[in-house]
PDB file of C-alpha atoms in Angstrom:
ATOM      1  CA  GLY A   1       5.554  16.057  43.420  1.00  0.00           C
ATOM      2  CA  LEU A   2       5.339  13.188  40.956  1.00  0.00           C
ATOM      3  CA  SER A   3       2.495  12.916  38.460  1.00  0.00           C
ATOM      4  CA  VAL A   4       1.794  10.071  36.067  1.00  0.00           C
ATOM      5  CA  THR A   5       3.065  12.257  33.211  1.00  0.00           C
ATOM      6  CA  HIS A   6       6.367  12.711  35.071  1.00  0.00           C
ATOM      7  CA  LEU A   7       6.533   8.971  35.666  1.00  0.00           C
ATOM      8  CA  ASN A   8       5.862   8.085  32.023  1.00  0.00           C
ATOM      9  CA  ASN A   9       8.393  10.681  30.876  1.00  0.00           C
ATOM     10  CA  TYR A  10      11.051   9.119  33.107  1.00  0.00           C
ATOM     11  CA  LEU A  11      10.273   5.607  31.863  1.00  0.00           C
ATOM     12  CA  LYS A  12      10.575   6.794  28.270  1.00  0.00           C
ATOM     13  CA  CYS A  13      13.837   8.638  28.938  1.00  0.00           C
ATOM     14  CA  PRO A  14      15.248   9.813  32.284  1.00  0.00           C
ATOM     15  CA  TRP A  15      16.640  12.869  30.528  1.00  0.00           C
ATOM     16  CA  LYS A  16      13.209  13.791  29.206  1.00  0.00           C
ATOM     17  CA  TYR A  17      12.028  13.899  32.811  1.00  0.00           C
ATOM     18  CA  TYR A  18      15.150  15.793  33.876  1.00  0.00           C
ATOM     19  CA  ASN A  19      14.833  18.502  31.236  1.00  0.00           C
ATOM     20  CA  ILE A  20      11.051  18.924  31.088  1.00  0.00           C
ATOM     21  CA  ASN A  21       9.924  18.202  34.642  1.00  0.00           C
ATOM     22  CA  LEU A  22      12.954  19.111  36.762  1.00  0.00           C
ATOM     23  CA  GLN A  23      14.733  21.776  34.733  1.00  0.00           C
ATOM     24  CA  ARG A  24      11.417  22.885  33.234  1.00  0.00           C
ATOM     25  CA  ILE A  25      12.864  23.838  29.884  1.00  0.00           C
ATOM     26  CA  PRO A  26      10.016  25.704  28.120  1.00  0.00           C
ATOM     27  CA  GLN A  27       8.335  23.836  25.291  1.00  0.00           C
ATOM     28  CA  ALA A  28       5.783  25.175  22.849  1.00  0.00           C
ATOM     29  CA  HIS A  29       2.463  23.344  22.882  1.00  0.00           C
ATOM     30  CA  THR A  30       1.735  21.382  19.724  1.00  0.00           C
ATOM     31  CA  LYS A  31      -1.464  21.690  17.686  1.00  0.00           C
ATOM     32  CA  SER A  32      -2.613  18.376  19.117  1.00  0.00           C
ATOM     33  CA  GLN A  33      -2.057  19.558  22.684  1.00  0.00           C
ATOM     34  CA  LYS A  34      -3.986  22.768  22.062  1.00  0.00           C
ATOM     35  CA  TYR A  35      -6.812  20.795  20.489  1.00  0.00           C
ATOM     36  CA  GLY A  36      -6.867  18.390  23.442  1.00  0.00           C
ATOM     37  CA  THR A  37      -6.969  21.281  25.912  1.00  0.00           C
ATOM     38  CA  ALA A  38     -10.058  22.746  24.216  1.00  0.00           C
ATOM     39  CA  ILE A  39     -11.800  19.351  24.178  1.00  0.00           C
ATOM     40  CA  HIS A  40     -11.126  18.787  27.890  1.00  0.00           C
ATOM     41  CA  GLN A  41     -12.278  22.284  28.831  1.00  0.00           C
ATOM     42  CA  ALA A  42     -15.489  21.925  26.817  1.00  0.00           C
ATOM     43  CA  LEU A  43     -16.333  18.624  28.509  1.00  0.00           C
ATOM     44  CA  LYS A  44     -15.629  20.174  31.911  1.00  0.00           C
ATOM     45  CA  ASP A  45     -17.984  23.067  31.111  1.00  0.00           C
ATOM     46  CA  PHE A  46     -20.653  20.591  30.016  1.00  0.00           C
ATOM     47  CA  PHE A  47     -20.518  18.366  33.108  1.00  0.00           C
ATOM     48  CA  ASP A  48     -20.244  21.342  35.469  1.00  0.00           C
ATOM     49  CA  ALA A  49     -23.435  22.745  33.909  1.00  0.00           C
ATOM     50  CA  MET A  50     -25.087  19.328  34.009  1.00  0.00           C
ATOM     51  CA  LYS A  51     -24.329  19.007  37.725  1.00  0.00           C
ATOM     52  CA  LYS A  52     -25.946  22.411  38.337  1.00  0.00           C
ATOM     53  CA  ASP A  53     -29.178  21.228  36.606  1.00  0.00           C
ATOM     54  CA  LYS A  54     -28.720  23.607  33.692  1.00  0.00           C
ATOM     55  CA  ASN A  55     -29.633  20.848  31.215  1.00  0.00           C
ATOM     56  CA  PRO A  56     -26.858  21.514  28.687  1.00  0.00           C
ATOM     57  CA  ASN A  57     -27.374  20.055  25.210  1.00  0.00           C
ATOM     58  CA  LYS A  58     -25.158  19.284  22.228  1.00  0.00           C
ATOM     59  CA  ASP A  59     -25.172  22.923  21.104  1.00  0.00           C
ATOM     60  CA  PHE A  60     -23.864  23.936  24.548  1.00  0.00           C
ATOM     61  CA  LEU A  61     -20.997  21.435  24.265  1.00  0.00           C
ATOM     62  CA  LEU A  62     -20.023  22.477  20.745  1.00  0.00           C
ATOM     63  CA  GLU A  63     -20.258  26.192  21.504  1.00  0.00           C
ATOM     64  CA  SER A  64     -18.069  25.726  24.563  1.00  0.00           C
ATOM     65  CA  PHE A  65     -15.490  23.885  22.468  1.00  0.00           C
ATOM     66  CA  LEU A  66     -15.451  26.630  19.823  1.00  0.00           C
ATOM     67  CA  ASN A  67     -14.979  29.286  22.517  1.00  0.00           C
ATOM     68  CA  HIS A  68     -12.018  27.415  23.963  1.00  0.00           C
ATOM     69  CA  ILE A  69     -10.340  26.514  20.664  1.00  0.00           C
ATOM     70  CA  LYS A  70     -10.487  30.177  19.610  1.00  0.00           C
ATOM     71  CA  ARG A  71      -8.395  31.052  22.670  1.00  0.00           C
ATOM     72  CA  GLN A  72      -5.576  28.752  21.570  1.00  0.00           C
ATOM     73  CA  ALA A  73      -2.620  30.167  19.673  1.00  0.00           C
ATOM     74  CA  LEU A  74      -3.471  28.760  16.242  1.00  0.00           C
ATOM     75  CA  SER A  75      -3.151  30.145  12.732  1.00  0.00           C
ATOM     76  CA  ASP A  76      -6.362  30.844  10.805  1.00  0.00           C
ATOM     77  CA  GLU A  77      -5.917  27.637   8.832  1.00  0.00           C
ATOM     78  CA  GLU A  78      -5.211  25.587  11.955  1.00  0.00           C
ATOM     79  CA  LEU A  79      -8.226  27.086  13.729  1.00  0.00           C
ATOM     80  CA  ILE A  80     -10.578  26.165  10.887  1.00  0.00           C
ATOM     81  CA  GLU A  81      -9.189  22.625  10.780  1.00  0.00           C
ATOM     82  CA  ALA A  82      -9.356  22.144  14.579  1.00  0.00           C
ATOM     83  CA  SER A  83     -12.866  23.632  14.815  1.00  0.00           C
ATOM     84  CA  LYS A  84     -14.250  21.288  12.182  1.00  0.00           C
ATOM     85  CA  ARG A  85     -12.503  18.280  13.678  1.00  0.00           C
ATOM     86  CA  GLY A  86     -13.729  19.066  17.196  1.00  0.00           C
ATOM     87  CA  GLU A  87     -17.326  19.715  16.178  1.00  0.00           C
ATOM     88  CA  ASN A  88     -17.474  16.423  14.286  1.00  0.00           C
ATOM     89  CA  ALA A  89     -15.817  14.441  17.067  1.00  0.00           C
ATOM     90  CA  LEU A  90     -17.746  15.930  19.981  1.00  0.00           C
ATOM     91  CA  GLY A  91     -21.037  15.897  18.093  1.00  0.00           C
ATOM     92  CA  GLY A  92     -20.813  12.165  17.462  1.00  0.00           C
ATOM     93  CA  TYR A  93     -19.454  11.514  20.958  1.00  0.00           C
ATOM     94  CA  TYR A  94     -22.467  13.334  22.436  1.00  0.00           C
ATOM     95  CA  ASP A  95     -24.953  11.464  20.252  1.00  0.00           C
ATOM     96  CA  GLN A  96     -23.603   8.061  21.270  1.00  0.00           C
ATOM     97  CA  ASN A  97     -22.946   8.636  24.962  1.00  0.00           C
ATOM     98  CA  SER A  98     -25.188  11.383  26.353  1.00  0.00           C
ATOM     99  CA  PRO A  99     -28.215   9.121  27.065  1.00  0.00           C
ATOM    100  CA  SER A 100     -26.166   7.279  29.707  1.00  0.00           C
ATOM    101  CA  TRP A 101     -24.341  10.258  31.229  1.00  0.00           C
ATOM    102  CA  ASN A 102     -24.543  10.724  34.985  1.00  0.00           C
ATOM    103  CA  ALA A 103     -24.865  14.233  36.411  1.00  0.00           C
ATOM    104  CA  ASN A 104     -23.187  13.260  39.687  1.00  0.00           C
ATOM    105  CA  VAL A 105     -19.591  13.823  38.615  1.00  0.00           C
ATOM    106  CA  LEU A 106     -16.497  15.861  39.395  1.00  0.00           C
ATOM    107  CA  ALA A 107     -14.745  17.166  36.282  1.00  0.00           C
ATOM    108  CA  GLU A 108     -11.018  17.946  36.108  1.00  0.00           C
ATOM    109  CA  LEU A 109     -10.482  17.027  39.761  1.00  0.00           C
ATOM    110  CA  SER A 110      -7.026  17.977  41.066  1.00  0.00           C
ATOM    111  CA  VAL A 111      -5.646  15.579  43.682  1.00  0.00           C
ATOM    112  CA  ASP A 112      -2.421  17.044  45.067  1.00  0.00           C
ATOM    113  CA  GLY A 113      -0.018  16.454  47.912  1.00  0.00           C
ATOM    114  CA  VAL A 114      -0.685  12.744  48.436  1.00  0.00           C
ATOM    115  CA  SER A 115       2.191  11.216  50.427  1.00  0.00           C
ATOM    116  CA  LEU A 116       3.531   7.885  49.250  1.00  0.00           C
ATOM    117  CA  SER A 117       6.477   8.027  51.653  1.00  0.00           C
ATOM    118  CA  LEU A 118       8.353  10.642  53.651  1.00  0.00           C
ATOM    119  CA  GLU A 119      10.113  11.841  50.495  1.00  0.00           C
ATOM    120  CA  ILE A 120       7.582  11.141  47.734  1.00  0.00           C
ATOM    121  CA  VAL A 121       4.452  13.150  47.023  1.00  0.00           C
ATOM    122  CA  LEU A 122       1.998  12.249  44.264  1.00  0.00           C
ATOM    123  CA  ASN A 123      -0.146  14.676  42.262  1.00  0.00           C
ATOM    124  CA  GLY A 124      -2.730  14.187  39.551  1.00  0.00           C
ATOM    125  CA  LYS A 125      -5.675  15.644  37.678  1.00  0.00           C
ATOM    126  CA  ILE A 126      -8.569  13.311  36.868  1.00  0.00           C
ATOM    127  CA  ASP A 127     -10.646  14.152  33.796  1.00  0.00           C
ATOM    128  CA  LYS A 128     -13.914  12.836  35.235  1.00  0.00           C
ATOM    129  CA  LEU A 129     -14.837  11.151  38.482  1.00  0.00           C
ATOM    130  CA  GLU A 130     -18.345   9.663  38.339  1.00  0.00           C
ATOM    131  CA  PHE A 131     -20.162   8.576  41.485  1.00  0.00           C
ATOM    132  CA  LEU A 132     -21.981   5.241  41.591  1.00  0.00           C
ATOM    133  CA  GLY A 133     -25.167   5.453  43.656  1.00  0.00           C
ATOM    134  CA  ASN A 134     -25.160   7.528  46.826  1.00  0.00           C
ATOM    135  CA  GLY A 135     -21.813   6.362  48.251  1.00  0.00           C
ATOM    136  CA  ASP A 136     -18.196   7.133  47.474  1.00  0.00           C
ATOM    137  CA  ASP A 137     -17.700   4.373  44.866  1.00  0.00           C
ATOM    138  CA  VAL A 138     -16.510   6.006  41.653  1.00  0.00           C
ATOM    139  CA  VAL A 139     -15.595   5.400  38.032  1.00  0.00           C
ATOM    140  CA  VAL A 140     -12.541   7.330  36.835  1.00  0.00           C
ATOM    141  CA  THR A 141     -12.580   8.391  33.186  1.00  0.00           C
ATOM    142  CA  ASP A 142      -9.579   9.584  31.213  1.00  0.00           C
ATOM    143  CA  TYR A 143     -10.265  11.241  27.839  1.00  0.00           C
ATOM    144  CA  LYS A 144      -8.073  10.618  24.819  1.00  0.00           C
ATOM    145  CA  THR A 145      -8.250  12.785  21.706  1.00  0.00           C
ATOM    146  CA  SER A 146      -6.135  10.434  19.602  1.00  0.00           C
ATOM    147  CA  LYS A 147      -7.585   7.832  17.273  1.00  0.00           C
ATOM    148  CA  PRO A 148      -8.951   4.850  19.238  1.00  0.00           C
ATOM    149  CA  LYS A 149      -6.470   2.224  20.364  1.00  0.00           C
ATOM    150  CA  SER A 150      -7.074  -1.458  20.976  1.00  0.00           C
ATOM    151  CA  ARG A 151      -7.226  -2.907  24.463  1.00  0.00           C
ATOM    152  CA  GLY A 152      -3.840  -4.506  23.875  1.00  0.00           C
ATOM    153  CA  GLU A 153      -2.310  -1.166  22.895  1.00  0.00           C
ATOM    154  CA  ILE A 154      -3.731   0.422  26.049  1.00  0.00           C
ATOM    155  CA  GLU A 155      -2.338  -2.356  28.238  1.00  0.00           C
ATOM    156  CA  GLY A 156       1.038  -2.360  26.474  1.00  0.00           C
ATOM    157  CA  THR A 157       0.855  -5.939  25.227  1.00  0.00           C
ATOM    158  CA  THR A 158       1.477  -5.108  21.555  1.00  0.00           C
ATOM    159  CA  LYS A 159       4.838  -4.500  19.892  1.00  0.00           C
ATOM    160  CA  SER A 160       4.100  -0.816  19.298  1.00  0.00           C
ATOM    161  CA  SER A 161       2.846   0.030  22.825  1.00  0.00           C
ATOM    162  CA  ASN A 162       4.412   0.550  26.241  1.00  0.00           C
ATOM    163  CA  GLY A 163       1.491   0.477  28.687  1.00  0.00           C
ATOM    164  CA  ASP A 164       1.576   4.210  29.450  1.00  0.00           C
ATOM    165  CA  ILE A 165      -2.198   4.558  29.019  1.00  0.00           C
ATOM    166  CA  LYS A 166      -3.182   1.730  31.369  1.00  0.00           C
ATOM    167  CA  ARG A 167      -0.535   2.968  33.818  1.00  0.00           C
ATOM    168  CA  GLN A 168      -2.477   6.212  34.107  1.00  0.00           C
ATOM    169  CA  LEU A 169      -5.505   4.387  35.482  1.00  0.00           C
ATOM    170  CA  VAL A 170      -3.394   2.373  37.917  1.00  0.00           C
ATOM    171  CA  PHE A 171      -1.756   5.610  39.074  1.00  0.00           C
ATOM    172  CA  TYR A 172      -5.167   7.210  39.683  1.00  0.00           C
ATOM    173  CA  LYS A 173      -6.244   4.195  41.733  1.00  0.00           C
ATOM    174  CA  LEU A 174      -3.081   4.468  43.845  1.00  0.00           C
ATOM    175  CA  LEU A 175      -3.633   8.214  44.179  1.00  0.00           C
ATOM    176  CA  LEU A 176      -7.278   7.916  45.278  1.00  0.00           C
ATOM    177  CA  ASP A 177      -6.550   5.032  47.667  1.00  0.00           C
ATOM    178  CA  LYS A 178      -4.266   7.374  49.608  1.00  0.00           C
ATOM    179  CA  PHE A 179      -6.269  10.597  49.173  1.00  0.00           C
ATOM    180  CA  GLU A 180      -8.049  11.661  52.370  1.00  0.00           C
ATOM    181  CA  LEU A 181      -7.949   8.123  53.814  1.00  0.00           C
ATOM    182  CA  GLY A 182      -9.532   6.561  50.735  1.00  0.00           C
ATOM    183  CA  LYS A 183     -12.408   9.035  50.465  1.00  0.00           C
ATOM    184  CA  TYR A 184     -13.146   7.898  46.898  1.00  0.00           C
ATOM    185  CA  ARG A 185     -13.207   4.178  46.137  1.00  0.00           C
ATOM    186  CA  MET A 186     -12.270   3.640  42.504  1.00  0.00           C
ATOM    187  CA  LYS A 187     -14.225   0.667  41.163  1.00  0.00           C
ATOM    188  CA  LEU A 188     -13.468   1.073  37.474  1.00  0.00           C
ATOM    189  CA  GLY A 189     -11.131   3.020  35.249  1.00  0.00           C
ATOM    190  CA  THR A 190     -12.282   4.012  31.768  1.00  0.00           C
ATOM    191  CA  ILE A 191     -10.357   5.195  28.740  1.00  0.00           C
ATOM    192  CA  ASP A 192     -12.769   7.211  26.603  1.00  0.00           C
ATOM    193  CA  PHE A 193     -11.735   8.039  23.033  1.00  0.00           C
ATOM    194  CA  ILE A 194     -13.334  11.275  21.856  1.00  0.00           C
ATOM    195  CA  GLU A 195     -12.324  10.684  18.239  1.00  0.00           C
ATOM    196  CA  PRO A 196     -14.219   8.043  16.225  1.00  0.00           C
ATOM    197  CA  ASP A 197     -12.531   5.252  14.317  1.00  0.00           C
ATOM    198  CA  ASP A 198     -12.458   5.153  10.511  1.00  0.00           C
ATOM    199  CA  LYS A 199     -16.016   3.759  10.482  1.00  0.00           C
ATOM    200  CA  GLY A 200     -17.360   6.506  12.716  1.00  0.00           C
ATOM    201  CA  ARG A 201     -17.621   4.328  15.837  1.00  0.00           C
ATOM    202  CA  TYR A 202     -16.636   5.547  19.295  1.00  0.00           C
ATOM    203  CA  HIS A 203     -14.627   3.347  21.631  1.00  0.00           C
ATOM    204  CA  SER A 204     -14.367   3.077  25.402  1.00  0.00           C
ATOM    205  CA  GLU A 205     -12.343   0.529  27.364  1.00  0.00           C
ATOM    206  CA  LYS A 206     -13.048  -0.263  31.021  1.00  0.00           C
ATOM    207  CA  PHE A 207     -10.597  -1.764  33.516  1.00  0.00           C
ATOM    208  CA  GLU A 208     -10.959  -3.029  37.057  1.00  0.00           C
ATOM    209  CA  ILE A 209      -7.655  -2.163  38.708  1.00  0.00           C
ATOM    210  CA  GLU A 210      -6.439  -4.844  41.107  1.00  0.00           C
ATOM    211  CA  ASP A 211      -4.557  -4.171  44.349  1.00  0.00           C
ATOM    212  CA  GLY A 212      -1.607  -6.118  42.947  1.00  0.00           C
ATOM    213  CA  GLU A 213      -1.325  -3.612  40.101  1.00  0.00           C
ATOM    214  CA  THR A 214      -1.218  -0.632  42.450  1.00  0.00           C
ATOM    215  CA  GLY A 215       1.333  -2.494  44.590  1.00  0.00           C
ATOM    216  CA  GLU A 216       3.600  -3.060  41.597  1.00  0.00           C
ATOM    217  CA  LEU A 217       3.273   0.585  40.579  1.00  0.00           C
ATOM    218  CA  ARG A 218       4.110   1.714  44.103  1.00  0.00           C
ATOM    219  CA  GLU A 219       7.322  -0.317  44.022  1.00  0.00           C
ATOM    220  CA  LEU A 220       8.190   1.119  40.606  1.00  0.00           C
ATOM    221  CA  ILE A 221       7.646   4.673  41.867  1.00  0.00           C
ATOM    222  CA  LEU A 222       9.847   4.009  44.904  1.00  0.00           C
ATOM    223  CA  LYS A 223      12.599   2.628  42.665  1.00  0.00           C
ATOM    224  CA  ILE A 224      12.436   5.532  40.225  1.00  0.00           C
ATOM    225  CA  SER A 225      12.277   8.098  43.021  1.00  0.00           C
ATOM    226  CA  ASP A 226      15.434   6.628  44.521  1.00  0.00           C
ATOM    227  CA  GLU A 227      17.141   6.939  41.134  1.00  0.00           C
ATOM    228  CA  ILE A 228      16.047  10.566  40.859  1.00  0.00           C
ATOM    229  CA  LEU A 229      16.833  11.638  44.430  1.00  0.00           C
ATOM    230  CA  ASN A 230      20.280  10.040  44.312  1.00  0.00           C
ATOM    231  CA  ALA A 231      21.057  10.887  40.657  1.00  0.00           C
ATOM    232  CA  LYS A 232      21.456   7.203  39.773  1.00  0.00           C
ATOM    233  CA  PHE A 233      20.083   7.933  36.292  1.00  0.00           C
ATOM    234  CA  TRP A 234      23.045  10.183  35.457  1.00  0.00           C
ATOM    235  CA  ASP A 235      24.774   7.720  33.125  1.00  0.00           C
ATOM    236  CA  LYS A 236      21.596   6.203  31.691  1.00  0.00           C
ATOM    237  CA  LYS A 237      20.360   6.675  28.149  1.00  0.00           C
ATOM    238  CA  CYS A 238      17.127   5.647  26.492  1.00  0.00           C
ATOM    239  CA  ASP A 239      16.747   3.285  23.538  1.00  0.00           C
ATOM    240  CA  GLU A 240      15.658   5.956  21.066  1.00  0.00           C
ATOM    241  CA  LYS A 241      18.427   6.516  18.526  1.00  0.00           C
ATOM    242  CA  ASP A 242      17.822  10.236  17.932  1.00  0.00           C
ATOM    243  CA  CYS A 243      16.561  11.261  21.374  1.00  0.00           C
ATOM    244  CA  GLU A 244      16.843  15.043  21.743  1.00  0.00           C
ATOM    245  CA  PHE A 245      17.056  14.729  25.535  1.00  0.00           C
ATOM    246  CA  CYS A 246      19.957  12.286  25.482  1.00  0.00           C
ATOM    247  CA  ALA A 247      21.621  14.737  23.080  1.00  0.00           C
ATOM    248  CA  LEU A 248      21.254  17.440  25.724  1.00  0.00           C
ATOM    249  CA  ARG A 249      22.901  15.064  28.191  1.00  0.00           C
ATOM    250  CA  LYS A 250      25.942  14.874  25.919  1.00  0.00           C
ATOM    251  CA  LEU A 251      26.227  18.656  26.092  1.00  0.00           C
ATOM    252  CA  ILE A 252      26.453  18.401  29.879  1.00  0.00           C
ATOM    253  CA  GLU A 253      29.317  15.906  29.508  1.00  0.00           C
ATOM    254  CA  ASN A 254      31.163  18.349  27.304  1.00  0.00           C
TER     255      ASN A 254
END
């Protein structure tokens, strides 16, 4: 199956996709990835409890985060640093956003085995799917534990961005449109930054994904899938000068 992470890896470098997602060469998780995992798991615990009418509070959220970060393979120094960072970030995030939180949500929803064509299957995991009213209209939220980015950086319209973040939301719209005959109707996609900016403010950017955007992404996926299935990427290289994955490709040549 193809996830949005696989897709973004391929667009960055076909050989990154080949080695990580096809060959599955083991890679150690970074400190940032471990931190992000604990944040996501804590928010899932919180919204699962909220949905069950357990009335979780800020202490519940922070305690859940600390329990999860302690399970990560971190040194004592890294654990202290990550614990402090997470408590500060999640505490402020809770204070700003909890008054408007909706209990009718699905957290960490896995959507697997969605057929795009006879040969292409899409998979994905959505951080939070929030229901609007009593129907199946939903808002999809994707958490980011990096420092907040501008709307232009999310969309890929700045010199230092590539549109990977906005592409995630478009991918989720395409995924949900085809999941169980459009069971969930995605009305908005939200990028929620869990970390505050330098002034302590929290940022969230909302996007209404148009059908034309999902159509363009579908065509891109079909093109890339053809390149993968027929090994058309074999002689391609990315633009990064010191790409470790292109270096591995050279070893294959030799």
